[in-house]
Amino acid sequence: MELVIYNTLSRKKEVFKPIHEGMVGMYVCGPTVYGDGHLGHARPAITFDTLYRYLMHLGYKVRYVRNITDVGHLEHDADEGEDKIAKKARLEQLEPMEVVQYYTLRYHKAMERLNVLPPSIEPHASGHIIEQIEFVKRILEAGFAYESEGSVYFDVEKYNAKYHYGKLSGRNIDELLENTRELDGQSEKRRSIDFALWKKAAPEHIMHWPSPWSEGFPGWHLECSTMGTKYLGETFDIHGGGMDLMFPHHECEIAQSVAALGHETVNYWMHNNMITINGQKMGKSLGNFITLDEFFTGTHKLLTQAYSPMTIRFFILQAHYRSTVDFSNEALQASEKGLARLMEAYERLNHLKASAASNVDVKGLKDRCEEAMCDDLNTPIVISHLFDSAKNINLVADGKATLSQEDLDELKTTWKVMIEEVLGLKKDEENDSTNDAYKQAIDLLLQIRLQAKQNKDWATSDKIRDELTKLGFNIKDKKDGFEWSI
Ligand code: ZN
């Protein structure tokens, strides 16, 4: 089976062919270290974690680079605004790197809970200032940038005369020139669409480094061009990120790399779609900016309950990464239930005993799942195949069907690979000691019930069953004992 992925640059699905046999170089734009880790961070992280996992499952050696933007990611007007990390640090009287460290650790913690594997390399923009300065020099030497008042800007119009600015996002320069507001005369830029490669620091700007042009800091887009090529080579396989980064960030990345190196650096561009909340875009001003911690604890006013990290992960995987996902309490609750059903079937599968022969057809699950994954990572289809398979597992567990040893082994392997390795789902973390004690207490009650039944003490036996059922327990009598779930 061949892995097919949708390439944003060519706007079509392509068979994935790595540059070096058996190896994949993959770069994903990581978080901006400012503000709390929010839901928007979870989607690219989980999407590209799934790709990373699947490439490794296919046997590739993957070098996965995901950066940390920590020299100031300027949201809207990337060239004129104040560095957010610096602003926060000034307000709170902290060292900028203290702010960076705080948010990086929080981000890592949230990613770990979402079972997102750490990348192979996680470079910080602030740790690559020298390389970024060298990159600016190359663009200047190639003639696609100009210096102005200690800052360096990329000359978009000149670049576009030779190459094509806007090829990724499908925009053209005339449209862009028309749509960007006129410069107010204060700017050092020649044109409104030119973007900063190096910015001279204002006196109050506390994160700055020496350079041939001024004491200043690199433009946001530059770090990804620099660190991507540093760690993955001048041409590498996959570059990913959220769709919101396609313009201007990725468009500028392409322009910078082509200007400096004379050729494209990325073979496959991949973008995950966005998340909305109750049909609305997420935004601080809309009051629907929910952090991951708030989801995990249920403490945001829009949430009616807490949602576990695995519910969030499962919910994101239930949609194809190129379609939008709308978060609502109803949708999350449905995912929570679905995941519980799936994990219960997985648990039951691991306790099934084989019979002499199978009387249900469970063959072909592995191929169907692989086929879906190879079709541009179609995780919702994989999940639906697993739900179909769960029906058979429940039939066997309930004694209504049988499986041969061979079929059972195949089923167990496929489930383990798909659930744990590829989708990265696991049992939700719980407080283990409390959890164990609680399980043992339920087992004890059911043991007492079993003894009562053996003594024909139906009153006690029924009381235990009825009371536990009322509390939401599901009790199943089996030939050799009992089984319970919530
Ligand atoms: Zn980037």
CSV table of C-alpha atoms and ligand atoms in Angstrom, one decimal:
chain,number,residue,atom,x,y,z
A,1,MET,CA,0.0,0.0,0.0
A,2,GLU,CA,1.3,3.5,-0.8
A,3,LEU,CA,0.9,6.4,1.5
A,4,VAL,CA,-1.0,9.2,-0.3
A,5,ILE,CA,-1.1,12.7,1.2
A,6,TYR,CA,-2.7,15.9,0.1
A,7,ASN,CA,-0.1,18.5,-0.9
A,8,THR,CA,-1.3,22.0,-0.3
A,9,LEU,CA,1.2,23.3,-2.8
A,10,SER,CA,0.0,21.2,-5.7
A,11,ARG,CA,-3.6,21.2,-4.4
A,12,LYS,CA,-3.9,17.5,-5.0
A,13,LYS,CA,-3.3,14.1,-3.3
A,14,GLU,CA,0.1,12.7,-4.1
A,15,VAL,CA,1.9,9.4,-3.5
A,16,PHE,CA,4.4,10.1,-0.8
A,17,LYS,CA,8.0,9.6,-2.0
A,18,PRO,CA,10.7,10.5,0.5
A,19,ILE,CA,14.0,12.1,-0.7
A,20,HIS,CA,16.1,9.5,1.1
A,21,GLU,CA,14.9,5.9,1.1
A,22,GLY,CA,13.5,4.9,4.4
A,23,MET,CA,13.9,8.3,6.0
A,24,VAL,CA,11.6,11.2,6.4
A,25,GLY,CA,12.4,14.8,7.4
A,26,MET,CA,9.4,16.6,8.7
A,27,TYR,CA,9.1,20.2,10.1
A,28,VAL,CA,6.0,21.5,11.9
A,29,CYS,CA,5.5,25.1,13.1
A,30,GLY,CA,5.2,24.8,16.8
A,31,PRO,CA,3.5,27.0,19.3
A,32,THR,CA,4.2,30.6,20.0
A,33,VAL,CA,5.4,30.7,23.6
A,34,TYR,CA,3.0,33.3,24.8
A,35,GLY,CA,-0.4,32.9,26.3
A,36,ASP,CA,-1.8,29.7,27.6
A,37,GLY,CA,-1.8,26.5,25.7
A,38,HIS,CA,-5.2,26.5,24.1
A,39,LEU,CA,-7.3,24.2,22.0
A,40,GLY,CA,-5.9,25.7,18.8
A,41,HIS,CA,-2.5,24.2,19.8
A,42,ALA,CA,-4.0,20.7,20.2
A,43,ARG,CA,-5.1,20.2,16.6
A,44,PRO,CA,-1.8,20.6,14.7
A,45,ALA,CA,0.0,18.8,17.5
A,46,ILE,CA,-2.3,15.8,17.3
A,47,THR,CA,-2.6,15.9,13.5
A,48,PHE,CA,1.2,15.8,13.0
A,49,ASP,CA,1.7,13.5,15.9
A,50,THR,CA,-0.5,11.0,14.1
A,51,LEU,CA,1.4,11.5,10.9
A,52,TYR,CA,4.7,11.0,12.8
A,53,ARG,CA,3.4,7.9,14.4
A,54,TYR,CA,2.1,6.5,11.1
A,55,LEU,CA,5.3,7.1,9.3
A,56,MET,CA,7.2,5.3,12.0
A,57,HIS,CA,4.6,2.5,11.8
A,58,LEU,CA,5.3,2.2,8.1
A,59,GLY,CA,9.0,1.7,9.0
A,60,TYR,CA,10.5,5.1,8.2
A,61,LYS,CA,13.1,6.6,10.4
A,62,VAL,CA,11.6,10.1,11.0
A,63,ARG,CA,13.4,13.2,12.0
A,64,TYR,CA,10.6,15.4,13.3
A,65,VAL,CA,11.4,19.0,14.0
A,66,ARG,CA,8.9,21.2,15.8
A,67,ASN,CA,10.0,24.7,16.8
A,68,ILE,CA,9.3,26.9,19.7
A,69,THR,CA,8.7,30.5,18.7
A,70,ASP,CA,10.2,32.5,21.5
A,71,VAL,CA,11.6,35.7,20.2
A,72,GLY,CA,8.2,37.4,19.8
A,73,HIS,CA,5.5,36.3,17.5
A,74,LEU,CA,3.7,39.4,16.5
A,75,GLU,CA,0.2,38.5,15.8
A,76,HIS,CA,-1.4,40.7,13.2
A,77,ASP,CA,0.9,43.4,12.1
A,78,ALA,CA,4.1,41.3,12.3
A,79,ASP,CA,6.4,44.2,11.6
A,80,GLU,CA,5.1,47.1,13.7
A,81,GLY,CA,3.8,45.6,17.0
A,82,GLU,CA,5.5,45.0,20.3
A,83,ASP,CA,7.1,41.7,21.0
A,84,LYS,CA,4.5,39.9,23.2
A,85,ILE,CA,7.0,38.0,25.3
A,86,ALA,CA,8.9,41.1,26.1
A,87,LYS,CA,5.7,42.9,26.9
A,88,LYS,CA,4.6,40.2,29.3
A,89,ALA,CA,8.1,40.1,30.9
A,90,ARG,CA,8.1,43.9,31.4
A,91,LEU,CA,4.7,43.8,32.9
A,92,GLU,CA,5.5,41.0,35.3
A,93,GLN,CA,9.1,42.0,35.9
A,94,LEU,CA,10.4,38.7,34.7
A,95,GLU,CA,13.3,37.7,32.6
A,96,PRO,CA,12.0,36.9,29.1
A,97,MET,CA,13.5,33.5,29.2
A,98,GLU,CA,11.7,32.9,32.5
A,99,VAL,CA,8.4,33.5,30.6
A,100,VAL,CA,9.5,31.3,27.8
A,101,GLN,CA,10.4,28.5,30.2
A,102,TYR,CA,7.1,28.8,32.0
A,103,TYR,CA,5.0,28.5,28.9
A,104,THR,CA,7.2,25.8,27.3
A,105,LEU,CA,6.8,23.6,30.3
A,106,ARG,CA,3.1,24.1,30.4
A,107,TYR,CA,2.9,23.3,26.7
A,108,HIS,CA,4.9,20.1,27.2
A,109,LYS,CA,2.8,19.0,30.1
A,110,ALA,CA,-0.4,19.5,28.0
A,111,MET,CA,1.1,17.6,25.1
A,112,GLU,CA,2.1,14.7,27.3
A,113,ARG,CA,-1.4,14.4,28.6
A,114,LEU,CA,-2.7,14.4,25.0
A,115,ASN,CA,-0.2,11.6,24.4
A,116,VAL,CA,1.5,13.7,21.7
A,117,LEU,CA,5.0,12.3,21.3
A,118,PRO,CA,7.9,14.7,21.7
A,119,PRO,CA,9.6,15.7,18.4
A,120,SER,CA,13.1,14.6,17.6
A,121,ILE,CA,14.4,18.2,17.8
A,122,GLU,CA,12.6,21.1,19.4
A,123,PRO,CA,14.7,24.2,18.4
A,124,HIS,CA,14.0,27.6,19.9
A,125,ALA,CA,14.2,30.6,17.7
A,126,SER,CA,16.2,32.4,20.4
A,127,GLY,CA,18.8,29.7,20.2
A,128,HIS,CA,19.3,30.3,16.5
A,129,ILE,CA,20.0,34.0,16.1
A,130,ILE,CA,23.4,33.5,14.5
A,131,GLU,CA,22.0,31.2,11.8
A,132,GLN,CA,19.1,33.6,11.2
A,133,ILE,CA,21.5,36.5,10.7
A,134,GLU,CA,23.4,34.3,8.2
A,135,PHE,CA,20.2,33.6,6.4
A,136,VAL,CA,19.4,37.3,6.1
A,137,LYS,CA,22.9,37.9,4.6
A,138,ARG,CA,22.2,35.3,1.9
A,139,ILE,CA,18.9,36.9,1.0
A,140,LEU,CA,20.6,40.3,0.9
A,141,GLU,CA,23.4,38.9,-1.3
A,142,ALA,CA,20.9,37.4,-3.7
A,143,GLY,CA,19.4,40.9,-4.0
A,144,PHE,CA,15.9,40.2,-2.6
A,145,ALA,CA,16.1,42.3,0.6
A,146,TYR,CA,17.0,45.9,1.5
A,147,GLU,CA,18.2,47.6,4.6
A,148,SER,CA,16.3,50.5,6.0
A,149,GLU,CA,17.1,52.4,9.3
A,150,GLY,CA,18.8,49.4,10.9
A,151,SER,CA,16.1,46.9,9.8
A,152,VAL,CA,16.1,44.5,6.9
A,153,TYR,CA,13.0,43.9,4.7
A,154,PHE,CA,12.2,41.3,2.1
A,155,ASP,CA,11.5,42.8,-1.3
A,156,VAL,CA,8.3,41.0,-2.3
A,157,GLU,CA,7.9,42.7,-5.6
A,158,LYS,CA,11.4,42.0,-6.8
A,159,TYR,CA,11.1,38.4,-5.7
A,160,ASN,CA,7.8,38.1,-7.5
A,161,ALA,CA,9.3,39.3,-10.7
A,162,LYS,CA,11.5,36.3,-10.8
A,163,TYR,CA,9.6,33.7,-8.8
A,164,HIS,CA,6.0,33.5,-7.7
A,165,TYR,CA,4.9,35.0,-4.4
A,166,GLY,CA,1.6,33.6,-3.4
A,167,LYS,CA,1.8,30.2,-4.9
A,168,LEU,CA,1.0,28.3,-1.7
A,169,SER,CA,-2.0,30.4,-0.6
A,170,GLY,CA,-3.2,31.1,-4.2
A,171,ARG,CA,-2.9,34.8,-3.8
A,172,ASN,CA,-1.4,37.2,-6.2
A,173,ILE,CA,0.7,40.2,-5.6
A,174,ASP,CA,-1.6,42.8,-7.2
A,175,GLU,CA,-4.5,41.7,-5.1
A,176,LEU,CA,-2.3,41.8,-2.0
A,177,LEU,CA,-1.1,45.3,-2.9
A,178,GLU,CA,-4.6,46.5,-3.3
A,179,ASN,CA,-5.8,44.9,-0.1
A,180,THR,CA,-3.1,45.9,2.3
A,181,ARG,CA,-3.6,49.3,3.8
A,182,GLU,CA,-1.5,52.1,2.6
A,183,LEU,CA,1.6,52.8,4.7
A,184,ASP,CA,1.2,55.7,7.0
A,185,GLY,CA,4.4,57.3,6.0
A,186,GLN,CA,6.2,56.4,9.2
A,187,SER,CA,7.2,53.0,8.0
A,188,GLU,CA,10.7,52.3,6.7
A,189,LYS,CA,9.3,49.7,4.3
A,190,ARG,CA,9.1,50.4,0.6
A,191,ARG,CA,5.9,48.6,0.2
A,192,SER,CA,3.1,47.4,2.5
A,193,ILE,CA,3.6,43.8,1.6
A,194,ASP,CA,7.3,43.7,2.3
A,195,PHE,CA,8.0,41.8,5.5
A,196,ALA,CA,10.8,42.2,8.1
A,197,LEU,CA,13.7,39.8,8.1
A,198,TRP,CA,15.5,41.8,10.9
A,199,LYS,CA,14.0,44.5,13.0
A,200,LYS,CA,15.9,47.2,14.9
A,201,ALA,CA,14.9,47.1,18.5
A,202,ALA,CA,13.3,50.1,20.1
A,203,PRO,CA,14.9,51.2,23.4
A,204,GLU,CA,12.1,49.6,25.5
A,205,HIS,CA,12.4,46.3,23.6
A,206,ILE,CA,14.2,43.9,26.0
A,207,MET,CA,14.9,40.9,23.8
A,208,HIS,CA,17.5,41.9,21.3
A,209,TRP,CA,20.8,40.7,19.8
A,210,PRO,CA,23.6,42.3,17.9
A,211,SER,CA,23.7,42.1,14.1
A,212,PRO,CA,25.5,43.8,11.2
A,213,TRP,CA,22.4,46.1,10.8
A,214,SER,CA,21.4,47.0,14.4
A,215,GLU,CA,20.8,45.7,17.8
A,216,GLY,CA,17.5,44.0,17.1
A,217,PHE,CA,15.7,40.7,16.6
A,218,PRO,CA,14.7,38.5,13.6
A,219,GLY,CA,11.3,38.6,11.9
A,220,TRP,CA,9.0,35.8,12.7
A,221,HIS,CA,9.0,33.9,9.4
A,222,LEU,CA,12.7,33.6,9.3
A,223,GLU,CA,13.1,31.1,12.1
A,224,CYS,CA,11.3,28.3,10.3
A,225,SER,CA,13.3,28.8,7.0
A,226,THR,CA,16.5,28.8,9.1
A,227,MET,CA,15.8,26.0,11.5
A,228,GLY,CA,14.1,23.8,8.9
A,229,THR,CA,17.0,23.8,6.6
A,230,LYS,CA,19.6,23.6,9.4
A,231,TYR,CA,18.2,20.4,10.8
A,232,LEU,CA,16.6,18.7,7.7
A,233,GLY,CA,18.8,19.9,4.8
A,234,GLU,CA,18.2,22.4,2.0
A,235,THR,CA,15.5,20.2,0.6
A,236,PHE,CA,13.3,18.1,2.9
A,237,ASP,CA,10.1,16.1,2.7
A,238,ILE,CA,7.2,17.5,4.8
A,239,HIS,CA,6.4,20.8,6.2
A,240,GLY,CA,3.2,21.1,8.3
A,241,GLY,CA,1.2,23.5,10.3
A,242,GLY,CA,-2.3,24.9,10.8
A,243,MET,CA,-4.1,26.5,7.8
A,244,ASP,CA,-4.0,29.9,9.6
A,245,LEU,CA,-0.2,29.8,9.0
A,246,MET,CA,-0.4,29.3,5.3
A,247,PHE,CA,-0.5,33.1,4.7
A,248,PRO,CA,1.6,35.0,5.4
A,249,HIS,CA,3.8,32.7,7.5
A,250,HIS,CA,4.4,29.8,5.1
A,251,GLU,CA,4.2,31.9,2.0
A,252,CYS,CA,7.0,34.1,3.4
A,253,GLU,CA,9.0,31.0,4.4
A,254,ILE,CA,8.9,29.8,0.8
A,255,ALA,CA,9.9,33.2,-0.5
A,256,GLN,CA,12.8,33.5,2.0
A,257,SER,CA,14.1,30.0,1.3
A,258,VAL,CA,13.8,30.3,-2.5
A,259,ALA,CA,15.5,33.7,-2.4
A,260,ALA,CA,18.4,32.5,-0.3
A,261,LEU,CA,18.9,29.1,-1.8
A,262,GLY,CA,17.6,29.5,-5.3
A,263,HIS,CA,15.2,26.6,-5.0
A,264,GLU,CA,12.2,25.2,-3.1
A,265,THR,CA,13.0,23.5,0.1
A,266,VAL,CA,9.8,21.6,0.9
A,267,ASN,CA,8.3,18.7,-1.2
A,268,TYR,CA,5.0,18.3,0.6
A,269,TRP,CA,3.1,21.1,2.4
A,270,MET,CA,0.4,19.8,4.8
A,271,HIS,CA,-2.1,21.9,6.6
A,272,ASN,CA,-4.7,21.0,9.2
A,273,ASN,CA,-8.0,22.8,9.2
A,274,MET,CA,-9.2,25.0,12.0
A,275,ILE,CA,-11.3,24.6,15.1
A,276,THR,CA,-14.4,26.6,15.9
A,277,ILE,CA,-16.3,26.7,19.2
A,278,ASN,CA,-20.1,26.6,18.9
A,279,GLY,CA,-19.7,27.6,15.3
A,280,GLN,CA,-17.5,30.6,16.0
A,281,LYS,CA,-13.9,31.3,15.5
A,282,MET,CA,-11.8,31.2,18.6
A,283,GLY,CA,-10.6,34.5,19.9
A,284,LYS,CA,-9.8,36.3,23.1
A,285,SER,CA,-12.4,39.0,22.4
A,286,LEU,CA,-15.1,36.5,21.8
A,287,GLY,CA,-14.7,35.0,25.2
A,288,ASN,CA,-14.4,31.5,23.8
A,289,PHE,CA,-10.7,31.2,24.1
A,290,ILE,CA,-10.6,28.0,26.1
A,291,THR,CA,-7.2,26.7,27.3
A,292,LEU,CA,-6.4,23.0,27.4
A,293,ASP,CA,-6.2,23.1,31.2
A,294,GLU,CA,-9.7,24.5,31.3
A,295,PHE,CA,-10.9,21.6,29.2
A,296,PHE,CA,-9.2,19.1,31.4
A,297,THR,CA,-10.7,20.6,34.6
A,298,GLY,CA,-14.0,21.9,33.2
A,299,THR,CA,-13.4,25.4,34.6
A,300,HIS,CA,-14.4,27.6,31.6
A,301,LYS,CA,-17.9,29.1,31.7
A,302,LEU,CA,-18.7,27.6,28.3
A,303,LEU,CA,-18.0,24.1,29.5
A,304,THR,CA,-20.7,22.0,31.3
A,305,GLN,CA,-18.1,19.5,32.5
A,306,ALA,CA,-14.4,18.5,32.4
A,307,TYR,CA,-13.2,16.6,29.3
A,308,SER,CA,-10.3,14.3,29.6
A,309,PRO,CA,-7.2,14.7,27.4
A,310,MET,CA,-8.1,11.4,25.6
A,311,THR,CA,-11.6,12.7,24.9
A,312,ILE,CA,-10.1,15.8,23.3
A,313,ARG,CA,-7.6,13.6,21.3
A,314,PHE,CA,-10.4,11.2,20.2
A,315,PHE,CA,-12.7,14.1,19.2
A,316,ILE,CA,-10.0,15.6,17.0
A,317,LEU,CA,-9.2,12.3,15.4
A,318,GLN,CA,-12.9,11.7,14.7
A,319,ALA,CA,-12.7,14.4,12.0
A,320,HIS,CA,-10.4,14.3,9.0
A,321,TYR,CA,-7.6,16.7,9.6
A,322,ARG,CA,-8.5,18.8,6.5
A,323,SER,CA,-12.1,19.4,7.6
A,324,THR,CA,-13.1,21.9,10.2
A,325,VAL,CA,-14.0,20.7,13.7
A,326,ASP,CA,-16.6,22.4,15.8
A,327,PHE,CA,-16.4,22.1,19.6
A,328,SER,CA,-19.6,22.0,21.6
A,329,ASN,CA,-20.5,20.3,24.8
A,330,GLU,CA,-22.8,17.9,23.0
A,331,ALA,CA,-20.2,16.9,20.5
A,332,LEU,CA,-17.6,16.3,23.2
A,333,GLN,CA,-20.0,14.3,25.3
A,334,ALA,CA,-20.7,12.1,22.3
A,335,SER,CA,-17.0,11.6,21.8
A,336,GLU,CA,-16.5,10.8,25.4
A,337,LYS,CA,-19.2,8.0,25.2
A,338,GLY,CA,-17.8,6.8,21.9
A,339,LEU,CA,-14.3,6.5,23.3
A,340,ALA,CA,-15.5,4.7,26.4
A,341,ARG,CA,-17.3,2.1,24.2
A,342,LEU,CA,-14.2,1.7,22.1
A,343,MET,CA,-11.8,1.3,25.0
A,344,GLU,CA,-14.3,-1.1,26.7
A,345,ALA,CA,-14.3,-3.3,23.6
A,346,TYR,CA,-10.5,-3.1,23.6
A,347,GLU,CA,-10.4,-4.2,27.2
A,348,ARG,CA,-12.9,-7.0,26.5
A,349,LEU,CA,-10.8,-8.1,23.5
A,350,ASN,CA,-7.8,-8.6,25.6
A,351,HIS,CA,-9.7,-10.9,27.9
A,352,LEU,CA,-11.3,-13.0,25.2
A,353,LYS,CA,-10.6,-16.8,25.0
A,354,ALA,CA,-10.3,-18.6,21.7
A,355,SER,CA,-12.5,-21.4,20.6
A,356,ALA,CA,-11.9,-24.2,18.1
A,357,ALA,CA,-13.3,-22.2,15.2
A,358,SER,CA,-14.6,-18.8,14.4
A,359,ASN,CA,-18.3,-18.3,13.5
A,360,VAL,CA,-17.9,-14.5,12.8
A,361,ASP,CA,-15.8,-13.0,10.0
A,362,VAL,CA,-13.2,-10.7,11.5
A,363,LYS,CA,-10.6,-10.9,8.7
A,364,GLY,CA,-9.3,-7.9,6.8
A,365,LEU,CA,-9.5,-5.3,9.6
A,366,LYS,CA,-5.8,-4.5,9.4
A,367,ASP,CA,-5.9,-3.9,5.7
A,368,ARG,CA,-9.0,-1.7,5.9
A,369,CYS,CA,-7.4,0.4,8.6
A,370,GLU,CA,-4.1,0.7,6.7
A,371,GLU,CA,-6.0,1.6,3.6
A,372,ALA,CA,-7.8,4.4,5.4
A,373,MET,CA,-4.5,5.7,7.0
A,374,CYS,CA,-2.8,5.6,3.6
A,375,ASP,CA,-5.6,7.7,2.1
A,376,ASP,CA,-4.3,11.0,3.5
A,377,LEU,CA,-4.6,9.9,7.1
A,378,ASN,CA,-8.3,9.2,7.2
A,379,THR,CA,-8.6,8.6,10.9
A,380,PRO,CA,-12.4,8.9,11.1
A,381,ILE,CA,-12.6,5.9,8.8
A,382,VAL,CA,-10.1,3.9,10.9
A,383,ILE,CA,-12.3,4.7,13.9
A,384,SER,CA,-15.4,3.5,12.2
A,385,HIS,CA,-13.7,0.2,11.2
A,386,LEU,CA,-12.8,-0.3,14.8
A,387,PHE,CA,-16.4,0.4,15.9
A,388,ASP,CA,-17.6,-2.3,13.4
A,389,SER,CA,-15.0,-4.7,14.8
A,390,ALA,CA,-16.2,-3.9,18.4
A,391,LYS,CA,-19.6,-5.4,17.6
A,392,ASN,CA,-18.0,-8.7,16.9
A,393,ILE,CA,-15.8,-8.5,20.0
A,394,ASN,CA,-18.9,-7.9,22.1
A,395,LEU,CA,-20.7,-10.8,20.5
A,396,VAL,CA,-17.8,-13.1,21.4
A,397,ALA,CA,-17.5,-11.7,24.9
A,398,ASP,CA,-21.2,-12.2,25.5
A,399,GLY,CA,-20.9,-15.8,24.4
A,400,LYS,CA,-22.9,-15.3,21.2
A,401,ALA,CA,-20.1,-16.0,18.8
A,402,THR,CA,-16.7,-17.6,18.8
A,403,LEU,CA,-13.2,-16.9,17.5
A,404,SER,CA,-10.4,-19.2,16.6
A,405,GLN,CA,-7.0,-18.6,18.1
A,406,GLU,CA,-5.6,-17.3,14.8
A,407,ASP,CA,-8.5,-14.8,14.3
A,408,LEU,CA,-8.2,-13.7,17.9
A,409,ASP,CA,-4.5,-13.1,17.7
A,410,GLU,CA,-4.9,-11.1,14.5
A,411,LEU,CA,-7.7,-9.0,16.0
A,412,LYS,CA,-5.6,-8.3,19.2
A,413,THR,CA,-2.6,-7.2,17.1
A,414,THR,CA,-4.6,-4.9,14.8
A,415,TRP,CA,-6.4,-3.2,17.7
A,416,LYS,CA,-3.2,-2.7,19.6
A,417,VAL,CA,-1.4,-1.2,16.6
A,418,MET,CA,-4.3,1.0,15.6
A,419,ILE,CA,-5.4,2.2,19.0
A,420,GLU,CA,-2.1,2.6,20.8
A,421,GLU,CA,0.6,3.1,18.1
A,422,VAL,CA,-1.2,4.9,15.3
A,423,LEU,CA,-4.1,6.8,16.9
A,424,GLY,CA,-2.2,7.2,20.2
A,425,LEU,CA,-5.2,6.5,22.4
A,426,LYS,CA,-4.7,5.1,25.9
A,427,LYS,CA,-6.7,4.7,29.0
A,428,ASP,CA,-7.2,8.1,30.6
A,429,GLU,CA,-4.8,8.8,33.4
A,430,GLU,CA,-6.4,8.4,36.8
A,431,ASN,CA,-5.1,8.5,40.3
A,432,ASP,CA,-3.8,5.0,40.3
A,433,SER,CA,-4.0,4.1,44.0
A,434,THR,CA,-7.5,5.5,44.5
A,435,ASN,CA,-8.5,3.8,41.3
A,436,ASP,CA,-7.1,0.4,42.3
A,437,ALA,CA,-8.8,0.6,45.7
A,438,TYR,CA,-12.0,1.5,44.1
A,439,LYS,CA,-11.9,-1.4,41.6
A,440,GLN,CA,-11.0,-3.8,44.4
A,441,ALA,CA,-14.0,-2.6,46.4
A,442,ILE,CA,-16.4,-3.2,43.5
A,443,ASP,CA,-14.9,-6.6,42.9
A,444,LEU,CA,-15.3,-7.4,46.6
A,445,LEU,CA,-19.0,-6.4,46.5
A,446,LEU,CA,-19.5,-8.6,43.5
A,447,GLN,CA,-17.7,-11.5,45.2
A,448,ILE,CA,-20.1,-11.2,48.2
A,449,ARG,CA,-23.0,-11.2,45.7
A,450,LEU,CA,-21.6,-14.4,44.1
A,451,GLN,CA,-21.4,-16.1,47.5
A,452,ALA,CA,-25.0,-14.9,48.4
A,453,LYS,CA,-26.2,-16.5,45.1
A,454,GLN,CA,-24.4,-19.7,45.9
A,455,ASN,CA,-26.2,-19.7,49.3
A,456,LYS,CA,-29.5,-18.9,47.6
A,457,ASP,CA,-29.7,-15.7,49.5
A,458,TRP,CA,-31.5,-13.9,46.6
A,459,ALA,CA,-32.4,-10.8,48.6
A,460,THR,CA,-28.7,-9.9,49.2
A,461,SER,CA,-27.7,-10.8,45.7
A,462,ASP,CA,-30.4,-8.8,44.1
A,463,LYS,CA,-29.9,-5.8,46.4
A,464,ILE,CA,-26.2,-5.6,45.5
A,465,ARG,CA,-26.9,-5.9,41.8
A,466,ASP,CA,-29.8,-3.4,41.8
A,467,GLU,CA,-28.0,-0.8,43.9
A,468,LEU,CA,-24.9,-0.9,41.8
A,469,THR,CA,-27.0,-0.7,38.6
A,470,LYS,CA,-28.7,2.3,40.0
A,471,LEU,CA,-25.3,3.9,40.5
A,472,GLY,CA,-24.6,3.4,36.9
A,473,PHE,CA,-22.7,0.1,36.9
A,474,ASN,CA,-23.1,-2.4,34.2
A,475,ILE,CA,-22.9,-5.9,35.7
A,476,LYS,CA,-22.7,-9.0,33.5
A,477,ASP,CA,-22.9,-12.5,35.0
A,478,LYS,CA,-20.6,-14.9,33.3
A,479,LYS,CA,-20.0,-18.7,33.6
A,480,ASP,CA,-16.9,-18.2,35.6
A,481,GLY,CA,-17.8,-15.1,37.6
A,482,PHE,CA,-18.7,-11.6,36.6
A,483,GLU,CA,-17.7,-8.6,34.5
A,484,TRP,CA,-18.4,-5.0,35.3
A,485,SER,CA,-18.1,-1.6,33.8
A,486,ILE,CA,-19.5,1.9,34.3
B,1,ZN,ZN,6.8,28.3,11.1
